[in-house]
Every structure is written in structure tokens, then in C-alpha cells.
Short mmCIF file of C-alpha atoms in Angstrom, two decimals:
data_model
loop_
_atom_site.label_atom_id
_atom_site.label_comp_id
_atom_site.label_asym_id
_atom_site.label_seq_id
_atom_site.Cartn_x
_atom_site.Cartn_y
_atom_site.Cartn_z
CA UNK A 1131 -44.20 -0.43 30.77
CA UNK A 1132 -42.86 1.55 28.18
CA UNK A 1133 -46.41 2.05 26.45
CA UNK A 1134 -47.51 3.53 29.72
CA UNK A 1135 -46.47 6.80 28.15
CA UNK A 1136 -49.11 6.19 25.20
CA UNK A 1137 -52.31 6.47 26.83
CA UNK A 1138 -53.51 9.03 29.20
CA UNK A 1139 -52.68 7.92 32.80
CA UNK A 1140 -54.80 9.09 35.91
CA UNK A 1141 -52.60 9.67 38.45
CA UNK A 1142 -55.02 10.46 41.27
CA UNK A 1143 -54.11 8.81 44.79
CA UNK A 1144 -55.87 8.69 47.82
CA UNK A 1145 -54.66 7.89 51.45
CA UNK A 1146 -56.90 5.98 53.88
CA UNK A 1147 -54.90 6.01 57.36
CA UNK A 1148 -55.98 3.07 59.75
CA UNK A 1149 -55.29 2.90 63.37
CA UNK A 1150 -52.66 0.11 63.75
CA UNK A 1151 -50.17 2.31 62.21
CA UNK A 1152 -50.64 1.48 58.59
CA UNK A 1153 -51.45 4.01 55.51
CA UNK A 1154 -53.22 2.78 52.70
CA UNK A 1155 -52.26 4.37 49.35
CA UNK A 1156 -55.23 3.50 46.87
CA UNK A 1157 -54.56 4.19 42.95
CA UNK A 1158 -57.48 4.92 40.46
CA UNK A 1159 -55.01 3.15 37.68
CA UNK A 1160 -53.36 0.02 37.48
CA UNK A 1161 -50.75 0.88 34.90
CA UNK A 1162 -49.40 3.15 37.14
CA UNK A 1163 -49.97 1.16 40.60
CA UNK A 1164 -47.70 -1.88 38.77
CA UNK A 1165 -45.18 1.06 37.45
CA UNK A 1166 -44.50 2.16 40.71
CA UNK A 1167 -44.63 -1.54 42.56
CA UNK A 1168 -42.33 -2.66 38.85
CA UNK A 1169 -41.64 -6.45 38.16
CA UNK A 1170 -42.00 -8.76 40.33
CA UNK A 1171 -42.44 -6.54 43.53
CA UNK A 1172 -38.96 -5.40 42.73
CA UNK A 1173 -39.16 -1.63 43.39
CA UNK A 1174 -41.64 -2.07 46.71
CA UNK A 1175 -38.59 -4.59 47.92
CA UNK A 1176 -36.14 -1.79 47.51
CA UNK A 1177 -38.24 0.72 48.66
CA UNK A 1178 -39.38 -0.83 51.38
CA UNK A 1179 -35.22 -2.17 51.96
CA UNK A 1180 -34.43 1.70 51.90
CA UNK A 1181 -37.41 3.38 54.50
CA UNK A 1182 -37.42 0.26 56.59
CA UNK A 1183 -41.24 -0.19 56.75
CA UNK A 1184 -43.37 -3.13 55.51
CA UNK A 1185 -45.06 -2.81 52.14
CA UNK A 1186 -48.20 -5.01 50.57
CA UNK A 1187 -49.25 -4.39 47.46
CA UNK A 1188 -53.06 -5.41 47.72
CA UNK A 1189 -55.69 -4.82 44.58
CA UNK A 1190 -55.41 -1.50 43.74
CA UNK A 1191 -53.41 -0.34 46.83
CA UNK A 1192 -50.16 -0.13 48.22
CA UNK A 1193 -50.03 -0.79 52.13
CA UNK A 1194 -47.55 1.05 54.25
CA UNK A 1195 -47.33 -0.23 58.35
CA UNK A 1196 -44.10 1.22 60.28
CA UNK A 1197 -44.13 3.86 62.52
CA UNK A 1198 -46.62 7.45 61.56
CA UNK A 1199 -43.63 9.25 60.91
CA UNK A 1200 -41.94 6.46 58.46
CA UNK A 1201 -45.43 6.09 56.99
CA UNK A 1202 -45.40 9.95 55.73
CA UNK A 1203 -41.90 9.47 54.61
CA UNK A 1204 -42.89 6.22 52.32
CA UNK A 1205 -45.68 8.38 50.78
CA UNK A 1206 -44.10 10.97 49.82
CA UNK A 1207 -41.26 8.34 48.07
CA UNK A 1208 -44.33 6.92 46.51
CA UNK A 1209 -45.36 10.14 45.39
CA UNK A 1210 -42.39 10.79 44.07
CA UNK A 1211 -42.47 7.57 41.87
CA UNK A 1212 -45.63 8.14 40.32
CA UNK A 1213 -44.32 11.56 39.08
CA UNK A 1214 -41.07 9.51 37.71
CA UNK A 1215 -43.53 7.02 35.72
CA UNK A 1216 -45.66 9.67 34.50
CA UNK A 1217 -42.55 11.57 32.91
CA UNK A 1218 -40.41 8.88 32.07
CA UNK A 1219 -42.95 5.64 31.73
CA UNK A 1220 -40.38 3.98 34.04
CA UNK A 1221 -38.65 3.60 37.13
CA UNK A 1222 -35.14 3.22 38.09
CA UNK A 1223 -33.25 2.22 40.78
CA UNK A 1224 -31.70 5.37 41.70
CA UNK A 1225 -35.44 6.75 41.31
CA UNK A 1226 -36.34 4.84 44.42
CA UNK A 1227 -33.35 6.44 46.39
CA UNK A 1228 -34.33 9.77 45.15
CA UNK A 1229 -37.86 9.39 46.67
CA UNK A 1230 -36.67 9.69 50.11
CA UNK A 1231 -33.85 11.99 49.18
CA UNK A 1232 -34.57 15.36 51.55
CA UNK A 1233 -33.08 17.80 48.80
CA UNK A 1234 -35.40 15.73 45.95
CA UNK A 1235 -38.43 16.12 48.26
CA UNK A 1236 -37.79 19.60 48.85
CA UNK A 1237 -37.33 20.42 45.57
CA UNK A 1238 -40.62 18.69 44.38
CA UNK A 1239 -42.21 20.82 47.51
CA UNK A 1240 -40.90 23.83 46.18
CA UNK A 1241 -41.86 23.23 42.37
CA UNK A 1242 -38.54 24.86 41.89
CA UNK A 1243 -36.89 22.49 39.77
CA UNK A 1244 -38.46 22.26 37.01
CA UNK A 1245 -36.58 24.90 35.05
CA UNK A 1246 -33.18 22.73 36.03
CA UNK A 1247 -35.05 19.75 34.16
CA UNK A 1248 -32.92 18.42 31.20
CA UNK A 1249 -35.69 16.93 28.77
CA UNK A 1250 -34.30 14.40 26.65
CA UNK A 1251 -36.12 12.16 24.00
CA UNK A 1252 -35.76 9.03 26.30
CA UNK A 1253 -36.25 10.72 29.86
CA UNK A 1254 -36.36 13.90 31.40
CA UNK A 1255 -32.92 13.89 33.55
CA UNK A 1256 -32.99 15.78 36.74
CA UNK A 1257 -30.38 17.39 39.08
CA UNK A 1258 -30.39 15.68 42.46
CA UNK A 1259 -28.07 17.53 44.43
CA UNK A 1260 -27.53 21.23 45.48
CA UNK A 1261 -24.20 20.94 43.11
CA UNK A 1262 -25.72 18.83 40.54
CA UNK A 1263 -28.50 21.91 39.85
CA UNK A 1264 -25.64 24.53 40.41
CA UNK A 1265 -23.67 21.83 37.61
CA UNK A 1266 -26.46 22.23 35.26
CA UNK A 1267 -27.43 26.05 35.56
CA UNK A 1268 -23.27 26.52 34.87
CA UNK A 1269 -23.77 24.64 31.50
CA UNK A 1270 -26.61 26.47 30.17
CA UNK A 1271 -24.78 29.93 31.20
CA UNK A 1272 -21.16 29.54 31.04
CA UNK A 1273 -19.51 29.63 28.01
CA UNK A 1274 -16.52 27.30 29.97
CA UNK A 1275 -16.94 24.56 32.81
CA UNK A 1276 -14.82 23.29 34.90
CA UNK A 1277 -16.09 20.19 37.42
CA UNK A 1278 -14.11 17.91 39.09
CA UNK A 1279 -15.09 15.05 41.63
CA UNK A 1280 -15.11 11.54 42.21
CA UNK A 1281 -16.99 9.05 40.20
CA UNK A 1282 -21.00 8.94 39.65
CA UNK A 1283 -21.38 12.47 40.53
CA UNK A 1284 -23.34 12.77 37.00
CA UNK A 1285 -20.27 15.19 35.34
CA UNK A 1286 -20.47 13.55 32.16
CA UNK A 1287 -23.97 12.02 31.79
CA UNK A 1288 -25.37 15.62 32.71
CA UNK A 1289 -23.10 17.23 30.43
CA UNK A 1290 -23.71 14.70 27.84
CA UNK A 1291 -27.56 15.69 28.34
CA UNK A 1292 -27.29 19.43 28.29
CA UNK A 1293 -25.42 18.80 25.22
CA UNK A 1294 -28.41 16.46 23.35
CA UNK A 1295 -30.87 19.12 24.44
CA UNK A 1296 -28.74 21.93 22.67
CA UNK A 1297 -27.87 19.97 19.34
CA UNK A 1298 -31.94 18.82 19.02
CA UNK A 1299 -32.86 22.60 19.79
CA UNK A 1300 -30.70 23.62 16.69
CA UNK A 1301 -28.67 25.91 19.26
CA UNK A 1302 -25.49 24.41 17.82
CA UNK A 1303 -24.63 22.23 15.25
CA UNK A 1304 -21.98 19.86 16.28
CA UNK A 1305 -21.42 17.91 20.21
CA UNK A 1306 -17.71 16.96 19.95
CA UNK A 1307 -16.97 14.16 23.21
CA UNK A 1308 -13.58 13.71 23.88
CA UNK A 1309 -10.80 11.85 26.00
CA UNK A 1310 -7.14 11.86 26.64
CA UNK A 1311 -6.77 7.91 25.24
CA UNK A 1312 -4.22 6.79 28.38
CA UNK A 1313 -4.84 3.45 30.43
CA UNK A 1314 -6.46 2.68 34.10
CA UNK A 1315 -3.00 1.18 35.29
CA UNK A 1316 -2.89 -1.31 32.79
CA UNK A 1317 -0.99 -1.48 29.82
CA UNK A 1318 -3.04 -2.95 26.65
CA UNK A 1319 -0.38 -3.40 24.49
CA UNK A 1320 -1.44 -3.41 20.46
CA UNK A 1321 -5.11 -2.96 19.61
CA UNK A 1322 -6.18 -4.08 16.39
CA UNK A 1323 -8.09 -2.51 13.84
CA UNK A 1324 -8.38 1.20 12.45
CA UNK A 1325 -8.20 4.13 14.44
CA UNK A 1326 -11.69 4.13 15.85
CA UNK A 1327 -11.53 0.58 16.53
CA UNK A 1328 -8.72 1.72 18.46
CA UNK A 1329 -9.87 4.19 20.53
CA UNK A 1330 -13.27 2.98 20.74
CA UNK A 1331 -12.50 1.60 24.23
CA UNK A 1332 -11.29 4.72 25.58
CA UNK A 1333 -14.27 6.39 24.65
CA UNK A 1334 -16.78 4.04 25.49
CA UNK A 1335 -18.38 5.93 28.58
CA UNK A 1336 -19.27 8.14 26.42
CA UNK A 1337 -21.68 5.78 23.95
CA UNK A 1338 -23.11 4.93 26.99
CA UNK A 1339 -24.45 8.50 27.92
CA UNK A 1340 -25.81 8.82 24.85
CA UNK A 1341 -27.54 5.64 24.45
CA UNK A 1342 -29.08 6.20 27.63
CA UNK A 1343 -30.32 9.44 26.39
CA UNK A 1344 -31.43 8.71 22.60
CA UNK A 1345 -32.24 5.86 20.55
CA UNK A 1346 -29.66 3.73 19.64
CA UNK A 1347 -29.89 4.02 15.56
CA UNK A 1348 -30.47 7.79 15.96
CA UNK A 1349 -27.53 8.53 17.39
CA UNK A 1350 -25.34 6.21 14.75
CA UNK A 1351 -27.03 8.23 12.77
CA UNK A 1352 -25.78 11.61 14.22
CA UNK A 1353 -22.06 10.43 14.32
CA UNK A 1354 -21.98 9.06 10.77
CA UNK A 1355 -23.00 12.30 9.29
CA UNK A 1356 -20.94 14.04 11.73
CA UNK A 1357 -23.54 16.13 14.26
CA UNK A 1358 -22.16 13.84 16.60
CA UNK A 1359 -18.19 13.58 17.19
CA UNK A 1360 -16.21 10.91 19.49
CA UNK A 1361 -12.30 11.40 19.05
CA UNK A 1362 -9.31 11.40 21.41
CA UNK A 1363 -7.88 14.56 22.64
CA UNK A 1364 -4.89 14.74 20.40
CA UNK A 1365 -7.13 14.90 17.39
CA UNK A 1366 -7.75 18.44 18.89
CA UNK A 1367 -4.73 20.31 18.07
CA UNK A 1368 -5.15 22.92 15.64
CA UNK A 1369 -8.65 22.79 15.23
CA UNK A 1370 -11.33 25.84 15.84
CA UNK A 1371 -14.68 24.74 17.35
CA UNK A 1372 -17.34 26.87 16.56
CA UNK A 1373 -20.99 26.30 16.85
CA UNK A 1374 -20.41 23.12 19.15
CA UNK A 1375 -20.63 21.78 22.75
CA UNK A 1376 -17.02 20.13 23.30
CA UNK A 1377 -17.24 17.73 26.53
CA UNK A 1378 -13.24 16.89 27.62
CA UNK A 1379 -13.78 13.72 29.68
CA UNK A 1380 -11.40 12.64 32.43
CA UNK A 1381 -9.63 15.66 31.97
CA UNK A 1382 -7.42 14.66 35.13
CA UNK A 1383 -5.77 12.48 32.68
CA UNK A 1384 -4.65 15.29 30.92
CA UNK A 1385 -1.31 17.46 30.84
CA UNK A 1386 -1.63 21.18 31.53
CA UNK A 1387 -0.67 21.86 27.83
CA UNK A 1388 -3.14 19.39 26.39
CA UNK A 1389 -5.79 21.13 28.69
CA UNK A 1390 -4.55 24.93 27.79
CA UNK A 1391 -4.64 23.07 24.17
CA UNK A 1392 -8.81 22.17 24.13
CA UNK A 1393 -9.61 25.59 25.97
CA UNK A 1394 -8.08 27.42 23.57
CA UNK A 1395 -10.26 25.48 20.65
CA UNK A 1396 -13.44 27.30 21.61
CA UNK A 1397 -14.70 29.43 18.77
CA UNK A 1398 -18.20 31.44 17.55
CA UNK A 1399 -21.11 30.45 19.96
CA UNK A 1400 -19.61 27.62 21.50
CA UNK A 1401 -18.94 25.82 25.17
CA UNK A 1402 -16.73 24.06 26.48
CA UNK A 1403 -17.01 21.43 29.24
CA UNK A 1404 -13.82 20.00 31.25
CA UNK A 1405 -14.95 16.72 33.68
CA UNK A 1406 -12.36 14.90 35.76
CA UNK A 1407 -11.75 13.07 38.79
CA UNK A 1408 -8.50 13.89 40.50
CA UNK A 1409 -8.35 11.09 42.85
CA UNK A 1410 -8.43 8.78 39.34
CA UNK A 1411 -5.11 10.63 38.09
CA UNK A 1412 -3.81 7.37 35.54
CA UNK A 1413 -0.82 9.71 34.33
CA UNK A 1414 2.92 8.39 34.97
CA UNK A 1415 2.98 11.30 37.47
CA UNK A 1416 0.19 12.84 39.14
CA UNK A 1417 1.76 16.24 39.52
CA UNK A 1418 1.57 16.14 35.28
CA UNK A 1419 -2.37 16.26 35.41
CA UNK A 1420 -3.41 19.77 34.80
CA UNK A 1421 -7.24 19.52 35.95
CA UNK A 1422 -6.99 21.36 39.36
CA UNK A 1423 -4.14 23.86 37.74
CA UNK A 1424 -6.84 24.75 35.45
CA UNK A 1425 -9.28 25.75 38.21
CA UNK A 1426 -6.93 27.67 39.79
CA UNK A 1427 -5.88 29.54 37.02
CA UNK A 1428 -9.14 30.76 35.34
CA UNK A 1429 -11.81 29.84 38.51
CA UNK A 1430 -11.92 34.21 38.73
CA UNK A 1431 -13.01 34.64 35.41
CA UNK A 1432 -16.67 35.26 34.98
CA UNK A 1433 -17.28 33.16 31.77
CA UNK A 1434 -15.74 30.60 33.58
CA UNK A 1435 -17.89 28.27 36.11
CA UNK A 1436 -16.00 25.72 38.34
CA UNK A 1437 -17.75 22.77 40.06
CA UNK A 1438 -16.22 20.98 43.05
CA UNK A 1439 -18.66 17.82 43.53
CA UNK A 1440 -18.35 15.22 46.36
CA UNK A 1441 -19.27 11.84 47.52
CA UNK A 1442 -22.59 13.63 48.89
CA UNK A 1443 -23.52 14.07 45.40
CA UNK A 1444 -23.10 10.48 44.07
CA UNK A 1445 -25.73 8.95 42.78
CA UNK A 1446 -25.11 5.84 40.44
CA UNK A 1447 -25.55 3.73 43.48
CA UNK A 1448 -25.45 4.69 47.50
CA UNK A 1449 -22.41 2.23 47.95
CA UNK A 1450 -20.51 4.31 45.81
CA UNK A 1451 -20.65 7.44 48.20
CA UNK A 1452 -19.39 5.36 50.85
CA UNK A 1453 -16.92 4.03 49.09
CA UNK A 1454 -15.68 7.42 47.70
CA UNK A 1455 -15.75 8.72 51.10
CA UNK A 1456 -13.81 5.94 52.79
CA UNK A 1457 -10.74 6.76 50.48
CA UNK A 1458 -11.44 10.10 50.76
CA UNK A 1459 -10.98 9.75 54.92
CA UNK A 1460 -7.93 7.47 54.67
CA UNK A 1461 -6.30 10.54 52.27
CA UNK A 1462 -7.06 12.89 54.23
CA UNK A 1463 -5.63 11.18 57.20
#
């Protein structure tokens, strides 16, 4: 479906409602109607999994039957999903939970977040969360962030995205990614190879952002000659960083002096970004991580933005919110 984005796509819909409870939604193209249903049925299954209504997909037409009020709901998802194709010439999985997301709806209601839109050359990313759009307004303004929360909250892929945007703009010259290089509870022993080779694996989340985000060759491109840069935090010391967007990743993995250490990099028309998880602290001793010191310390300064996300705003997959939020309970208890 990726040539849907090649040709001009009508995206008129019209409703017929019927009176056995069922809503027909009839589309004038079918590149977009087999968009939005995707392979094999596969996004009507899970959107019709998620709203708990049945869903046909007959000719040109998508048939909704559940109750009046769950039919509205599955229209608007559906809706939603045709503006996804049309922007991105694809749908994913957390697409289809966004559709019946009440803050994503709103905000599609309100036309108010298309300024918070991060347009990217593979997809336009979008905030979907009240602290995801307060995340992303903090990175264009701020010239420090500070974020913290538990995993697939979008810290670093948002960051990572802000970032692209900036470097493709010509705004700044270099994005520098970067992460302390210590172990999930394991210990790996030797690693072969050269130094990247080495660290490689510690940085790997942070390939993955960007290959979601560019084209693959393009962005070996943009490391080789340097626009680009991957490296563990100790290669910070003693550097300035000045026209750049520096991203410190997992930054509760880090010391208070190798924190105060990358903070005190930022040079000339630069920013600074500082993601961790503090429930993911990997350190000998937790008390050594210096990611909620940092908040603390410099939260009252006004070029300084601090995010606290939660498992509300997770959204790599809904069983991950629960998840986060179970531990989260059993902590707090």
C-alpha cells in the first residue's frame, strides 16, 4: 500500500444507517477502503476486537452492527484511519487503538493538533497523550528536557523525531544519540570487535528510531559523514556541543556526575534531551542514578522543561500500560 501515497486518493465517505442497528460506511475508493480494512481483514479484526462490534467488509463498504452508540464510536475510529492512510499510506497497529482513543478523537475534533505534528520523511508522528503533546511542545521550546517514565511512553522515538525534523530543516547541524553503555542485569562478559561493534548493542534502540523514521541507506549515510552521531556517554567528557540536538537515553542508568557531565556539554544554539525510566534503574545501586536528582535540582529553571509520563501514556501496545501499572501498584503498596 505504500504507492497509495502516489496517486491522488478520494477520501469521501458516506454513511447509510439501517434500522437493525447497523451503519454502513460506503467509500468512493478502493485503495483506501483495503488501506483501512489492511491484509487479510487484519485491521477490521482488531478493530472490531477493540470496539466490540461486528464488522463486514462488503464491495465498497464497511458494515458496522452493535449497539447505535458503539456504531458512532466505530466510525469515528474509521474516520480516523482513513486520515492515518492518507498521511502516512499505511496503518499501524497502534493506529487502530488511537481511533477510539477519547484524547485522539478530541484532538482531531478540535483540529488542534496539527501544529504538535512531527512530519518526518517516512510518517508524520503524532502526540497521543495530554503529556506526549506537552513532551513535544517542551522540545521545540526548551533549550533542556528532562522526561522520565516507564517504557513505551514515546521519550525517545519522539525525541528522536523532533530531532530528524530539526537536522532536515538545517536548524542544526549535528543529532548526537547517546547511552550510558551498562547491562539489563546481565553481565556480557567480552564483546568482540572494535569499539562500535562494541557498543553497538547498547545503542541499538536508538537505530531503531531512526529507521523507523528515515530510509535505511539515508541515515548510514548521515552517520558516516558524521550529521548523525551514536556514541556512549563517556565519549562525552570534555566535549562542547554546539549546533546539535544531544538525546541522553536511559539516563536513569546514569550517575549524577555523568548527568551534571552531558548538561554541562550544551553549547551555541543547541538542546539537550535527558530520557529515563526510573523503575529500570540497572546501576549496582539505585540510589547512584542521578535522573530524578536532576529534576529536582533544575525542574525551577525556565529553560528547563521536565516531563513526568505514566502508564496512561503508553502506547507501543495496551498490554504494556497494564503491565506498567501492575508494578507500579505492587510498589506503591
Amino acid at each position: 500500500m505504500k504507492n497509495a501515497t502516489q496517486k491522488k486518493i478520494n477520501p469521501t465517505l458516506k454513511f447509510v444507517y439501517s434500522e437493525n442497528n447497523s451503519l454502513s460506511v460506503i467509500f468512493q475508493d478502493n485503495d483506501l477502503l483495503m488501506g483501512v480494512v489492511g491484509e487479510f481483514n487484519e485491521n477490521l479484526k482488531e478493530l472490531e476486537k477493540i470496539t466490540k462490534t461486528n464488522l463486514y467488509s462488503r464491495g465498497n463498504s464497511i458494515l458496522i452492527k452493535s449497539t447505535p452508540e458503539q456504531n458512532e464510536i466505530t466510525k469515528n475510529a474509521i474516520q480516523f484511519l482513513v486520515n492515518q492512510f492518507i498521511n502516512n499510506g499505511g496503518i499501524e497497529k497502534k493506529d487502530i487503538i488511537s481511533s477510539i482513543d477519547k484524547f485522539m478523537i478530541n484532538e482531531k475534533i478540535k483540529n488542534k493538533n496539527i501544529s504538535d505534528i512531527i512530519k518526518t520523511p517516512k510518517k508524520s508522528v503524532i502526540p497521543r497523550s495530554e503529556k506526549q503533546k506537552e513532551y513535544v511542545r517542551a522540545l521545540r521550546q526548551s533549550d533542556i528536557v528532562i522526561s522520565a517514565g516507564p517504557a513505551g511512553t514515546g521519550k525517545t522515538f519522539l525525541a528522536v523525531a523532533v530531532g530528524l525534523t530539526l537536522l532536515l530543516d538545517k536548524k542544526i547541524e549535528r543529532i548526537i544519540l547517546s547511552r550510558p553503555a551498562v547491562e539489563a542485569g546481565e553481565r556480557l562478559g567480552f564483546l568482540p570487535g572494535d569499539m562500535k561493534e562494541k557498543v553497538d548493542p547498547y545503542l541499538r534502540p536508538l537505530y531503531d528510531s531512526l529507521y523507523d523514521l528515515f530510509d535505511f541507506e539515508k541515515i548510514q549515510r548521515m552517520i558516516e559523514i558524521g550529521d548523525i552521531e551514536i556514541a556512549p556517554l563517556a565519549f562525552m567528557r570534555g566535549r562542547t556541543l554546539k549546533n546539535c540536538f544531544a538525546i541522553l537515553d536511559e539516563a536513569q542508568n546514569a550517575t549524577d556526575t555523568q548527568i551534571k557531565m552531558f548538561l554541562t556539554r550544551i553549547g551555541e544554539n543547541s538542546k539537550i534531551v535527558i530520557n529515563g525510566d526510573p523503575s529500570q534503574i540497572d546501576l549496582p545501586h539505585k540510589n547512584m542514578s542521578g535522573l530524578n536528582r536532576s529534576k529536582k535540582l533544575l525542574g525551577h529553571l525556565s529553560e528547563i522543561s521536565v516531563v513526568d509520563f505514566d502508564h496512561s501514556d503508553v502506547v507501543r501496545h495496551p498490554l504494556v500500560s497494564k503491565i506498567v501499572k501492575a508494578y507500579s501498584d505492587q510498589e506503591n503498596d
